[in-house]
Short mmCIF file of C-alpha atoms and ligand atoms in Angstrom, two decimals:
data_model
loop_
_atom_site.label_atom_id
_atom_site.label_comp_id
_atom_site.label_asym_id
_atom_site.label_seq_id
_atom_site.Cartn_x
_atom_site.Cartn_y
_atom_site.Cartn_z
CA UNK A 78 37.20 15.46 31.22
CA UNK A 79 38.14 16.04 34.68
CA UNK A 80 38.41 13.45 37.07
CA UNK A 81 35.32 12.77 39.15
CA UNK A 82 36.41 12.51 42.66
CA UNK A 83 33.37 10.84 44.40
CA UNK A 84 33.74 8.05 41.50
CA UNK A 85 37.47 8.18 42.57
CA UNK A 86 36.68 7.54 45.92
CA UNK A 87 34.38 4.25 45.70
CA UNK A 88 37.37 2.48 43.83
CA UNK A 89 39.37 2.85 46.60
CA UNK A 90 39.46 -0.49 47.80
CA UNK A 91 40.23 0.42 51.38
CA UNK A 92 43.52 -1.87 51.55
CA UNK A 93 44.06 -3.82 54.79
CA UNK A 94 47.84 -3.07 54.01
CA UNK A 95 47.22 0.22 51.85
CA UNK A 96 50.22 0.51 49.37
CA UNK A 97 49.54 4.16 48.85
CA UNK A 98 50.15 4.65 52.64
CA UNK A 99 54.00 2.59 51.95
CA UNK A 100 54.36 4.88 48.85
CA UNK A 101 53.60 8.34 50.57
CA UNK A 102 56.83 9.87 51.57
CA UNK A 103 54.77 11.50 54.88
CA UNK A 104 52.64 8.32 54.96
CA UNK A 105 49.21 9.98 54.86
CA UNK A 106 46.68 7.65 56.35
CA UNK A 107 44.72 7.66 52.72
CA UNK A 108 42.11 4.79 53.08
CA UNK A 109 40.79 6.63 56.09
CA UNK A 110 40.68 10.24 54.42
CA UNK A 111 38.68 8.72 51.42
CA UNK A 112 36.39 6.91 54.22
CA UNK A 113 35.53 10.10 55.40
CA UNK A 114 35.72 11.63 52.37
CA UNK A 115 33.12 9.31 51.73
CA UNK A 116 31.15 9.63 54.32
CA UNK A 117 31.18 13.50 53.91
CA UNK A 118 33.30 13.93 56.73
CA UNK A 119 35.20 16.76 55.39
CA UNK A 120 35.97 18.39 58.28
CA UNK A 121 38.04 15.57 59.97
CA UNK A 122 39.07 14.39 56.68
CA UNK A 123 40.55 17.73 55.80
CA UNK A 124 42.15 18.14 59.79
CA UNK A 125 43.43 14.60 58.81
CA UNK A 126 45.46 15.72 55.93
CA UNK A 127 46.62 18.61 57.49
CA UNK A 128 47.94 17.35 60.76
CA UNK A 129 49.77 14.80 58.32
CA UNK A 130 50.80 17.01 55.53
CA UNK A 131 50.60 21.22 56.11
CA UNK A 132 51.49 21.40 52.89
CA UNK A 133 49.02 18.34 51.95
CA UNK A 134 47.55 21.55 49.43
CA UNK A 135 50.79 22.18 47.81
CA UNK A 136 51.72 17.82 47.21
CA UNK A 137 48.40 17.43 45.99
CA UNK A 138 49.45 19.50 43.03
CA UNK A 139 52.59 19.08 42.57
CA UNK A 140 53.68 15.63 43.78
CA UNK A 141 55.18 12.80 41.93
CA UNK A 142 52.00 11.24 42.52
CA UNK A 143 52.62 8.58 39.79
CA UNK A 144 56.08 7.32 41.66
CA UNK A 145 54.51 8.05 45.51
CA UNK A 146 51.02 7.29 46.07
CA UNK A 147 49.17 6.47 42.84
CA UNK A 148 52.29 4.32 41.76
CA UNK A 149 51.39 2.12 44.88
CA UNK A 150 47.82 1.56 44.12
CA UNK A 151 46.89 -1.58 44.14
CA UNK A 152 43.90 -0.82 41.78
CA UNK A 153 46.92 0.23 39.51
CA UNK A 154 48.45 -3.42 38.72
CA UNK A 155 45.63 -4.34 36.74
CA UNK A 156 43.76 -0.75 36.48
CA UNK A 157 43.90 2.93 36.79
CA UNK A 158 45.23 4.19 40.09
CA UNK A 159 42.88 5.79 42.21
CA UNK A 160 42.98 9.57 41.62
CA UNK A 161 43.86 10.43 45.81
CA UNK A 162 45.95 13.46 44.29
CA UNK A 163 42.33 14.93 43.13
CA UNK A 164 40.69 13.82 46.26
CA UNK A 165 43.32 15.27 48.55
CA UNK A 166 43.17 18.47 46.29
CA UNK A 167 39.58 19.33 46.67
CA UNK A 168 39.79 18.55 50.79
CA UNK A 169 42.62 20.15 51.48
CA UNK A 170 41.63 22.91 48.47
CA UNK A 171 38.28 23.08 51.08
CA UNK A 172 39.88 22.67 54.50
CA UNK A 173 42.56 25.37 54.69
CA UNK A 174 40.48 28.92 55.03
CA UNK A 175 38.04 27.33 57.14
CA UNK A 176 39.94 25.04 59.58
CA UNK A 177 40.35 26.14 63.08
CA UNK A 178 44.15 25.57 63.86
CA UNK A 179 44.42 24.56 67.51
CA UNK A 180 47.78 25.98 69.07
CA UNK A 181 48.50 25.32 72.75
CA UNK A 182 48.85 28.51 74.98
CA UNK A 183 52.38 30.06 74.88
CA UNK A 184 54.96 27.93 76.61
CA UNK A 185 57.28 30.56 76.73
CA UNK A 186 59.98 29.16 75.13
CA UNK A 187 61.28 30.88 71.20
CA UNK A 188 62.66 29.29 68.50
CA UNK A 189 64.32 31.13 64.81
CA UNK A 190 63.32 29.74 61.12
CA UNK A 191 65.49 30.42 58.68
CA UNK A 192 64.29 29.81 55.43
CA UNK A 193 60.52 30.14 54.74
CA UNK A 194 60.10 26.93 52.18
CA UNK A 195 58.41 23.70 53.17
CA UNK A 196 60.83 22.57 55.58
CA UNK A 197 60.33 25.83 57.63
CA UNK A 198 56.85 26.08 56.85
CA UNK A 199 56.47 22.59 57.94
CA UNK A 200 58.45 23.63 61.69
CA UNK A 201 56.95 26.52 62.08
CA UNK A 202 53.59 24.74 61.94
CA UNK A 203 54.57 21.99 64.53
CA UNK A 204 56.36 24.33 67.04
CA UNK A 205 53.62 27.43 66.70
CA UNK A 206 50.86 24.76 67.41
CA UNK A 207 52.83 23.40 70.38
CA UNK A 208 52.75 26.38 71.95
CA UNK A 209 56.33 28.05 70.74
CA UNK A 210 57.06 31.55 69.63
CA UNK A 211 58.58 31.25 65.80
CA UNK A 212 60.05 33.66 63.95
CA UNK A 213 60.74 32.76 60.17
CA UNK A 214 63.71 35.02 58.75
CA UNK A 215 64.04 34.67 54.80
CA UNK A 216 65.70 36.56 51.91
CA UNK A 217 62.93 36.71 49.83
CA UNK A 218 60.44 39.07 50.10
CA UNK A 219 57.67 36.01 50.54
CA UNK A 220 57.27 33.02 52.18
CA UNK A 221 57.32 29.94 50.03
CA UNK A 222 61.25 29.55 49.05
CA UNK A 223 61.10 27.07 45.43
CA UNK A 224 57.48 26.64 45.53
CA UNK A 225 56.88 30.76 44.92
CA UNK A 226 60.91 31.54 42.99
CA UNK A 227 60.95 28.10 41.70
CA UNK A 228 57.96 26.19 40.48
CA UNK A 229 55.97 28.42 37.83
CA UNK A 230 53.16 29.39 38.41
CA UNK A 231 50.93 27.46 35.82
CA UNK A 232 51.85 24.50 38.10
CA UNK A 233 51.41 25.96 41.39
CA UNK A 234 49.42 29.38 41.62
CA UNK A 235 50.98 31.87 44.25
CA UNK A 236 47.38 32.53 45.97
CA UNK A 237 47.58 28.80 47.69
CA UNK A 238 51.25 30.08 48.87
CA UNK A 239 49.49 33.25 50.20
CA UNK A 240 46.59 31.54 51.79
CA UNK A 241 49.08 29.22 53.58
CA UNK A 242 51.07 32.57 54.44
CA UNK A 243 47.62 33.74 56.19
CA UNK A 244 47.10 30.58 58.07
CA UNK A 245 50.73 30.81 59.75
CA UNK A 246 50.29 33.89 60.52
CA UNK A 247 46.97 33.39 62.15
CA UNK A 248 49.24 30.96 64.51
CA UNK A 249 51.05 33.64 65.50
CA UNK A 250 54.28 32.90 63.47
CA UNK A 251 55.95 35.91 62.71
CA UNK A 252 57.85 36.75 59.81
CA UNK A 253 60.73 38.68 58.68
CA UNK A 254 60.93 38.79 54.81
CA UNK A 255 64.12 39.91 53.08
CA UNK A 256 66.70 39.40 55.63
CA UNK A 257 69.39 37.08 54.78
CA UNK A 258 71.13 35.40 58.11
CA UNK A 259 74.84 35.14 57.74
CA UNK A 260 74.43 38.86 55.72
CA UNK A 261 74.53 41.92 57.82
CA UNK A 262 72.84 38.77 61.26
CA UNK A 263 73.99 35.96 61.58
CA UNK A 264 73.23 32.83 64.00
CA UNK A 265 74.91 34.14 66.29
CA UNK A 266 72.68 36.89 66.55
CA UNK A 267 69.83 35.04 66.75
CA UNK A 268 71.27 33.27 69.67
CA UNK A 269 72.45 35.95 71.62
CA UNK A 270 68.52 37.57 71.25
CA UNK A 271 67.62 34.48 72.73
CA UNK A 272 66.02 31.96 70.36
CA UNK A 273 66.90 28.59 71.98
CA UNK A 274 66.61 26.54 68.91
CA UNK A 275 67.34 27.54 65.52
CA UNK A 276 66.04 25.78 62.08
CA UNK A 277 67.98 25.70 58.85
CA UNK A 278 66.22 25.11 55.80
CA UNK A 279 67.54 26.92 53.15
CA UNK A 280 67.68 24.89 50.90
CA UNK A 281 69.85 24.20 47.54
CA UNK A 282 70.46 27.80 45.71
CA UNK A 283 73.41 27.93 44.27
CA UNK A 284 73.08 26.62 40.70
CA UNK A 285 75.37 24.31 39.55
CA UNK A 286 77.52 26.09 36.42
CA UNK A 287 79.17 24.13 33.15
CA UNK A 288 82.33 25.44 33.97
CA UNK A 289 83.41 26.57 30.77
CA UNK A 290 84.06 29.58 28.40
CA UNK A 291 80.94 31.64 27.97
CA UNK A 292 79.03 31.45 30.75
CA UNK A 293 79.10 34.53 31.88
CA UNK A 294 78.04 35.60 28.31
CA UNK A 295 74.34 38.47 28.37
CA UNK A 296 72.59 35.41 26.60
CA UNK A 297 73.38 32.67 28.86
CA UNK A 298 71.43 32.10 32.08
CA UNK A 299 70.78 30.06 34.96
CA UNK A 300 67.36 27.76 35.34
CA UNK A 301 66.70 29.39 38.97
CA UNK A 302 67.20 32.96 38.01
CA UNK A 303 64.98 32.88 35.08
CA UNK A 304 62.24 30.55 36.72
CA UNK A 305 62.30 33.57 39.95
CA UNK A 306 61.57 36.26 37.78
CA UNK A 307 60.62 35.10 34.11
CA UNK A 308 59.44 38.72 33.26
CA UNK A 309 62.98 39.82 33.71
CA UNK A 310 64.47 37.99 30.95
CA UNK A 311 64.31 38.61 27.24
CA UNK A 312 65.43 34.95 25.91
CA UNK A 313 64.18 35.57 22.01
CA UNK A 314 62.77 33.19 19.80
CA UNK A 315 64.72 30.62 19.97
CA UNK A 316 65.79 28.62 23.43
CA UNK A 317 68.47 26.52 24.46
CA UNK A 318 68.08 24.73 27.56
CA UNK A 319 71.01 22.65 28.97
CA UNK A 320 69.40 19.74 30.80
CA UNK A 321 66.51 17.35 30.76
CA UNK A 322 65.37 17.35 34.83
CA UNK A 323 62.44 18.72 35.96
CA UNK A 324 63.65 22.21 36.18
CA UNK A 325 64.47 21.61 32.90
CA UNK A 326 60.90 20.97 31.89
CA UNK A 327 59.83 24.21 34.17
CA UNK A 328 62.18 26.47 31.93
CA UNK A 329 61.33 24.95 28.80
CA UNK A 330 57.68 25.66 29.72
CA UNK A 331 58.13 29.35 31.19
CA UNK A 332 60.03 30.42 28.18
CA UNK A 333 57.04 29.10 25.85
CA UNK A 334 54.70 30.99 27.76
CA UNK A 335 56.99 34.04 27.89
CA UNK A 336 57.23 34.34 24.00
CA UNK A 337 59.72 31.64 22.81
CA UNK A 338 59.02 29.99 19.56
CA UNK A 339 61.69 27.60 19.93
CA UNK A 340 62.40 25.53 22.76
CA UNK A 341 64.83 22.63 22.53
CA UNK A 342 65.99 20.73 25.95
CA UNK A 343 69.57 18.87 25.36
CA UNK A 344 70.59 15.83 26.64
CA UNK A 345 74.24 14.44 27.18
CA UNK A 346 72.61 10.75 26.60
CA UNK A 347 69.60 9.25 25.58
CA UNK A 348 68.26 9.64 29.05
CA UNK A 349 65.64 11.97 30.07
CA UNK A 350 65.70 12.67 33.82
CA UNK A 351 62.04 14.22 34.50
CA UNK A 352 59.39 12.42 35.43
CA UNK A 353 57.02 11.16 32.27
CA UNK A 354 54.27 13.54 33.68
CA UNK A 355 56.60 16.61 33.06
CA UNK A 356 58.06 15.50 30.10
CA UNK A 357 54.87 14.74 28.31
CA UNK A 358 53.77 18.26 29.49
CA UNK A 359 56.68 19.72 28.28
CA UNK A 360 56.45 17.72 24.50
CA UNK A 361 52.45 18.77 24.40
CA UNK A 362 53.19 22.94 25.28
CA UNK A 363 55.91 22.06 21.94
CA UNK A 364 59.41 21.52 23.71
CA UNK A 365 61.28 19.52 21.86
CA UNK A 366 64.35 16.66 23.30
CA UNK A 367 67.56 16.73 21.19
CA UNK A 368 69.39 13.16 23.11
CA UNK A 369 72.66 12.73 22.70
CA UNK A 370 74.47 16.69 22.70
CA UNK A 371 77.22 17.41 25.56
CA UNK A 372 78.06 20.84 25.52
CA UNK A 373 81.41 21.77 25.14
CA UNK A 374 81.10 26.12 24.72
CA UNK A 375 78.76 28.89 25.08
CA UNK A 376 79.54 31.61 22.41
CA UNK A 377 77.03 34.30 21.41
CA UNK A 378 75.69 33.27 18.47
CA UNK A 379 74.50 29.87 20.00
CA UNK A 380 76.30 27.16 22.06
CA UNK A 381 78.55 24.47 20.84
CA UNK A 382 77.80 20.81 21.35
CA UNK A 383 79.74 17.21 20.78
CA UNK A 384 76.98 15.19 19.01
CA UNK A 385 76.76 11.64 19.70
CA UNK A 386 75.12 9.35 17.10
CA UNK A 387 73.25 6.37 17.96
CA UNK A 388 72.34 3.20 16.50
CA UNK A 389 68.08 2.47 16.49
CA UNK A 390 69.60 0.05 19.74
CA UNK A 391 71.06 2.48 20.98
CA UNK A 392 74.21 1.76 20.75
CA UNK A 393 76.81 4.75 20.59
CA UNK A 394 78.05 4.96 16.75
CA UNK A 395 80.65 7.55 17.21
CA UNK A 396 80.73 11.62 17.93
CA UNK A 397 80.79 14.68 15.81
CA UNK A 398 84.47 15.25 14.99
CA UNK A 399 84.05 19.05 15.35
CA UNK A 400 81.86 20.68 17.92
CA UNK A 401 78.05 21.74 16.41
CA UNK A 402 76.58 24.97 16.34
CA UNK A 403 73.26 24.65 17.84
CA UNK A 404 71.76 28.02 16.83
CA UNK A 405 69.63 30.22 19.83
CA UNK A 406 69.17 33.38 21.01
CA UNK A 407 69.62 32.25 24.56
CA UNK A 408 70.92 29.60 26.53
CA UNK A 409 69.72 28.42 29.85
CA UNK A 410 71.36 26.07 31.93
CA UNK A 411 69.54 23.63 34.13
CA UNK A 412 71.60 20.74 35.48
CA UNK A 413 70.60 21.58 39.43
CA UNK A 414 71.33 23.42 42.34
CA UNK A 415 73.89 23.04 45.40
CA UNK A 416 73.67 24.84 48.66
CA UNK A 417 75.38 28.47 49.42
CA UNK A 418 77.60 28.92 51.69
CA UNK A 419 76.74 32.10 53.85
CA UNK A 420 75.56 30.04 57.24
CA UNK A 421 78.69 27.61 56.80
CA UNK A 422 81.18 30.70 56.69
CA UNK A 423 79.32 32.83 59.46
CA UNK A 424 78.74 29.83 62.18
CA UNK A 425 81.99 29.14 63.76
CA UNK A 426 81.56 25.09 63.64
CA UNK A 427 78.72 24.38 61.46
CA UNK A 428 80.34 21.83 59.10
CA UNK A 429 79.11 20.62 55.76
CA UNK A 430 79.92 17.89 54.31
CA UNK A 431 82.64 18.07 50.91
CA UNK A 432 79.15 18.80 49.04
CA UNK A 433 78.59 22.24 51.04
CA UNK A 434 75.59 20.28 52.43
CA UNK A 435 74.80 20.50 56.46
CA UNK A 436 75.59 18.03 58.26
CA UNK A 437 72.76 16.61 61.04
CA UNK A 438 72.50 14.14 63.68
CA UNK A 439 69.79 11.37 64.04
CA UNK A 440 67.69 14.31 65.72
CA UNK A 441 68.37 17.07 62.95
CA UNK A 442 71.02 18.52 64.86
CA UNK A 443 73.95 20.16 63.30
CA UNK A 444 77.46 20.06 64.36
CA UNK A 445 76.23 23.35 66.28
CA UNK A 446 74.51 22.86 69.36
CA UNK A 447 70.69 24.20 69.06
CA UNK A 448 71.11 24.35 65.66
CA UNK A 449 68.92 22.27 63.47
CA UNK A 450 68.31 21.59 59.98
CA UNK A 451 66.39 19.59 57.17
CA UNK A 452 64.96 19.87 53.53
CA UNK A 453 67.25 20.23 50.37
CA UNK A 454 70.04 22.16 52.49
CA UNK A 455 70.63 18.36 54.35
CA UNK A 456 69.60 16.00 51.35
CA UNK A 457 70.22 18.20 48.43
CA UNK A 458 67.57 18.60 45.34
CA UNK A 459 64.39 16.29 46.25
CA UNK A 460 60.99 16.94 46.76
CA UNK A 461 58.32 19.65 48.69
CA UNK A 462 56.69 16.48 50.39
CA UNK A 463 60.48 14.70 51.67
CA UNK A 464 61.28 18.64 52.72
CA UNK A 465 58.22 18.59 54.89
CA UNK A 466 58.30 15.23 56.21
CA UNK A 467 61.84 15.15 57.43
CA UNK A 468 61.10 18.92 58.89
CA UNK A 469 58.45 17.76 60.75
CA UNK A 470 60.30 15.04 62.61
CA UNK A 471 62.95 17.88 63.55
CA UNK A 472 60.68 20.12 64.90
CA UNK A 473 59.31 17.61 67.02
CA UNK A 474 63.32 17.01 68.54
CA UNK A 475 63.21 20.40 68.71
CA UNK A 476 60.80 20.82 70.56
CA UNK A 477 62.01 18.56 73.12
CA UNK A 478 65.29 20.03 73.05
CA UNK A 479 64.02 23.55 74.32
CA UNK A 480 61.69 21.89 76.85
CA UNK A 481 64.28 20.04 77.85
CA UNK A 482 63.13 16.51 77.00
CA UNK A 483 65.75 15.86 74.42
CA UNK A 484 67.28 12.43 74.30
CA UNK A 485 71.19 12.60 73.95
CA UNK A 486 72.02 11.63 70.30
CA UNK A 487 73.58 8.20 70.49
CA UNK A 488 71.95 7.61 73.91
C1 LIG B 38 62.33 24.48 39.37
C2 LIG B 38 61.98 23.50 40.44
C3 LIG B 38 60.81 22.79 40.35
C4 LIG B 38 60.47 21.88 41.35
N1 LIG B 38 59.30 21.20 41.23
C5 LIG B 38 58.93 20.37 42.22
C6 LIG B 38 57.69 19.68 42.14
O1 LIG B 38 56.94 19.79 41.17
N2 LIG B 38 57.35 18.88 43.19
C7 LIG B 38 58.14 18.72 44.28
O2 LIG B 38 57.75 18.02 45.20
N3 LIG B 38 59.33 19.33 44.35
C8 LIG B 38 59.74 20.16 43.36
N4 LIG B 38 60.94 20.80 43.44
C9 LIG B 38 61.80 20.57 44.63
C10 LIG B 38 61.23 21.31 45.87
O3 LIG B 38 60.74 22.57 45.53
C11 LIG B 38 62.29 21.39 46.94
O4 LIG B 38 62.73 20.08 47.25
C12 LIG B 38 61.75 22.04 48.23
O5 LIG B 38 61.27 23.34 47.95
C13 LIG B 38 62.82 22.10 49.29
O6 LIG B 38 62.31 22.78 50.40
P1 LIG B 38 63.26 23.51 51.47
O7 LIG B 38 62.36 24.14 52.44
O8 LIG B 38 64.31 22.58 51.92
O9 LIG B 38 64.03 24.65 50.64
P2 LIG B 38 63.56 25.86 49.67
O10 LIG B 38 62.23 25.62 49.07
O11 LIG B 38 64.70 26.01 48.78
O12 LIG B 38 63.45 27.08 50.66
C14 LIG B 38 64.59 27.65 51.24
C15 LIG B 38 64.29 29.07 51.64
O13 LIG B 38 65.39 29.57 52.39
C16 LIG B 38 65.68 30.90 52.01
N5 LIG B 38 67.08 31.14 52.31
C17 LIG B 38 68.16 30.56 51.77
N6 LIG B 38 69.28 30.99 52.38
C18 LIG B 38 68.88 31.86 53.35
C19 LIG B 38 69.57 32.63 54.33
N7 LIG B 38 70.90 32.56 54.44
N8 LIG B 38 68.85 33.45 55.13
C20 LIG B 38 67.50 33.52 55.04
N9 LIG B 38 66.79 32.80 54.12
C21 LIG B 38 67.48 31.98 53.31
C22 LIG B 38 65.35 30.92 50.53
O14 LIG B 38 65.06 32.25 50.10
C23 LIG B 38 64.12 30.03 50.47
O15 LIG B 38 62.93 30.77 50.63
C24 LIG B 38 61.33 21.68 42.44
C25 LIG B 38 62.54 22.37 42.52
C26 LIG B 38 62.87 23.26 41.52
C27 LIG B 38 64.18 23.98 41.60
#
C-alpha cells in the first residue's frame, strides 16, 4: 500500500537539530515544510521547496533518499524513517503549475547556459529570477540533459521534465535546443555576442570504454547510448551488462522492458556498487548478479570473462584458467562516464584537470575569466540534487560577477 503522507507527516518529530536537514545535500529546511505541510500551508510549503530545490520535483523521485534525508532520520534508529521523499513529492508534484515565480524586472545584464541538465536548470532559475536575461544552448533537442537521455523513464516520466521546461520558459529563459558550443559556436562566440557570464554544465558524456578487442563489435554497446534511445536498439533475448552501478541497474531494467528475457549484470568482485533500492528493483523486474567475472574480450557470439571463485567467506579460491564464454546476444557496457572534450579544445585556456574535468575556483570560476561551471562536468558522475546545489551557489557568484559585486577569489 502506498505510503500515507499526512500519517508521514505527524511522525515527524520536528528535530531541534533535524538530521534530515545535515543529510540533504541542498539542506532543505524539512521540519518546517512538514509544519506547513501540516498545517495545510501548501502554498508556502511548496514556494519553500522550490526556492530550496527547483528541481525539489525531480529529487523527490529519484534521490538517494535512503543515504540523504531518510538515512538521517532520527525516527530511523529505532523506526521507519519518515517518508519526506513522498511528502516533498505530492507538494512539489502540487506546487509547480500553479506557483507564481517572482522574477525581478530586467537588470539588463545577459548571461549563456550551456548545458540544459540540473546544473543549468538550477542557474538559469537563480539568474532569470534575479532579473538576468539567460539563454540555455544544448545539443539535445530537450532540456533535461541525464534526467530525459539518461534516467528511464519508468523512474522519472518526461512530462515532469516538460512541465519544468514550461515553468523556465514562463521566466523568460530562452532556449536553443540542438546546438552544440565548441561545434560549428563556440565560447568565444558567445562572448563576442555579448553574454557577460557564461555557465558550463555539461556534464560527464563520454562513456568510459573496456579498452579491448571487440568493442566496436554491432552487438556491443554503451549504457548511455542505449538508455538515450532504448527503441533504437535490438539487444535479443539474452543481455550482458558489464557493470553493477546504477546505470547498470537502469540498463538492466530498460532492456527487460524492451523485450529481453535474459538479463545478467557482471561484477569484477563480490561488490555491487548501486544503491540497495536499485538493486532490489533490478533483482524483483528479474536481473540477475553474476559476482566475481572480469571481462577480458568481446567476441560475437558472447563476451569472454576470467571467473573468480570464492570461498562462502569470501575469500578468493583461485580464477578460471581459461577465459569463459558467457553466452548473449548483446553486450552493454556500463562502468561510467567521463567528460568530452569539445569546450576544452575550443576555449583557448580553459584547463581540465588530467581527468578532462573543468577546473573551478572557490566561486565556480574556470581558468577562463567569465566562465563558470558546476555539476558532473566539475565533480564527475554524482547526483541531480549535488548538480543543483553546487549550481546554485555559482549562479549566485555569477551574478555578482556581472553586477559587478564579485569578491576577488583568494581575497
Ligand atoms: C543512467 C543514469 C542514471 C542516473 N540516475 C540518477 C538518479 O536516480 N538520481 C540522481 O540523483 N542522479 C542520477 N544520475 C546522475 C545525474 O543524472 C547527474 O549527476 C546529473 O544529471 C548531472 O547534472 P549536470 O547538469 O551536471 O549534467 P547533465 O545532466 O549531464 O546535463 C548536461 C547537458 O549538457 C549538454 N551538453 C553537453 N555538452 C554540450 C555542449 N558542448 N554544448 C551544448 N550542450 C552540451 C548535454 O546534452 C546535457 O543536456 C544518473 C546518471 C545516469 C548516467
Amino acid at each position: 500500500m502506498a505510503v500515507h503522507i499526512v500519517e508521514e507527516a505527524h511522525r515527524c518529530l520536528g528535530c531541534k537539530r533535524p538530521r534530515c536537514v545535515e543529510g540533504c545535500p541542498i539542506s532543505t529546511n524539512i521540519p518546517e515544510v512538514i509544519r506547513l505541510f501540516k498545517q495545510g500551508d501548501m502554498e508556502t510549503a511548496g514556494k519553500m521547496l522550490f526556492d530550496s530545490n527547483p528541481l525539489s520535483l525531480v529529487c523527490s523521485l529519484v534521490c538517494c533518499h535512503e543515504k540523504q534525508c531518510e538515512g538521517h532520520c532520527v525516527r530511523g534508529i529505532k523506526d521507519v524513517p519518515v517518508h519526506f521523499s513522498s511528502i516533498e513529492s505530492f507538494v512539489s508534484d502540487l506546487y509547480l503549475d500553479r506557483m507564481a515565480i517572482e522574477c525581478r524586472p530586467s537588470n539588463g545584464h545577459r548571461a549563456a547556459v550551456i548545458g540544459g541538465g540540473p546544473a543549468g536548470i538550477a542557474v538559469a532559475t537563480v539568474l532569470a529570477r534575479e532579473g538576468f536575461a539567460v539563454m540555455i544552448f544544448d545539443s539535445k533537442d530537450k532540456l533535461g540533459g541525464v534526467m530525459r537521455h539518461g534516467i528511464p523513464e519508468f523512474r522519472l516520466p518526461r512530462t515532469v521534465l516538460d512541465r519544468i521546461a514550461r515553468r523556465l520558459a514562463e521566466m523568460g529563459v530562452k532556449f536553443r535546443a540542438s546546438t552544440t558550443i565548441g561545434g560549428a559556436l563556440e565560447i568565444g562566440d558567445l562572448m563576442r555576442d555579448g553574454y557577460e557570464a557564461i555557465f558550463v554544465g555539461t556534464g560527464v558524456w563520454r562513456p568510459r570504454t573496456l579498452g579491448m578487442r571487440g568493442e566496436p563489435l554491432a552487438n556491443v554497446h554503451f549504457a548511455m547510448d542505449h538508455l538515450g534511445n532504448p527503441d533504437a536498439f535490438e539487444l535479443g533475448e539474452t543481455v550482458a551488462v558489464v557493470g553493477v552501478g546504477n546505470t547498470a541497474m537502469d540498463v538492466a531494467r530498460t532492456a527487460l522492458r524492451h523485450g529481453a528475457r535474459r538479463v545478467r549484470l557482471y561484477a569484477r568482485t563480490r561488490e555491487v556498487h548501486a544503491s540497495t533500492e536499485e538493486l532490489d528493483y533490478a533483482r524483483l523486474e528479474g536481473a540477475e548478479i553474476v559476482y566475481g567475472h572480469r571481462i577480458v574480450e568481446l567476441t560475437d557470439a558472447a563476451p569472454l570473462f576470467e571467473v573468480t571463485e570464492y570461498d562462502e567467506a569470501g575469500a578468493v579460491l583461485g580464477t578460471s584458467p581459461e577465459p569463459v564464454l558467457a553466452p548473449a546476444d548483446s553486450t552493454v557496457i556500463a562502468i561510467s562516464q567521463g567528460p568530452k572534450n569539445k569546450l576544452a579544445l575550443t576555449t583557448p585556456g580553459l584547463e581540465c584537470a588530467e581527468d578532462g574535468l573543468l577546473m573551478v575556483d572557490e566561486r565556480g570560476m574556470t581558468t577562463v575569466d567569465g566562465v563558470f561551471a558546476a555539476g558532473d562536468a566539475v565533480t564527475g558522475s554524482n547526483t541531480v540534487v549535488h548538480a543543483v546545489a553546487a549550481a546554485k551557489e555559482t549562479a549566485r557568484a555569477m551574478a555578482d560577477y556581472m553586477l559587478g559585486t564579485a569578491v576577488e577569489a583568494g581575497a
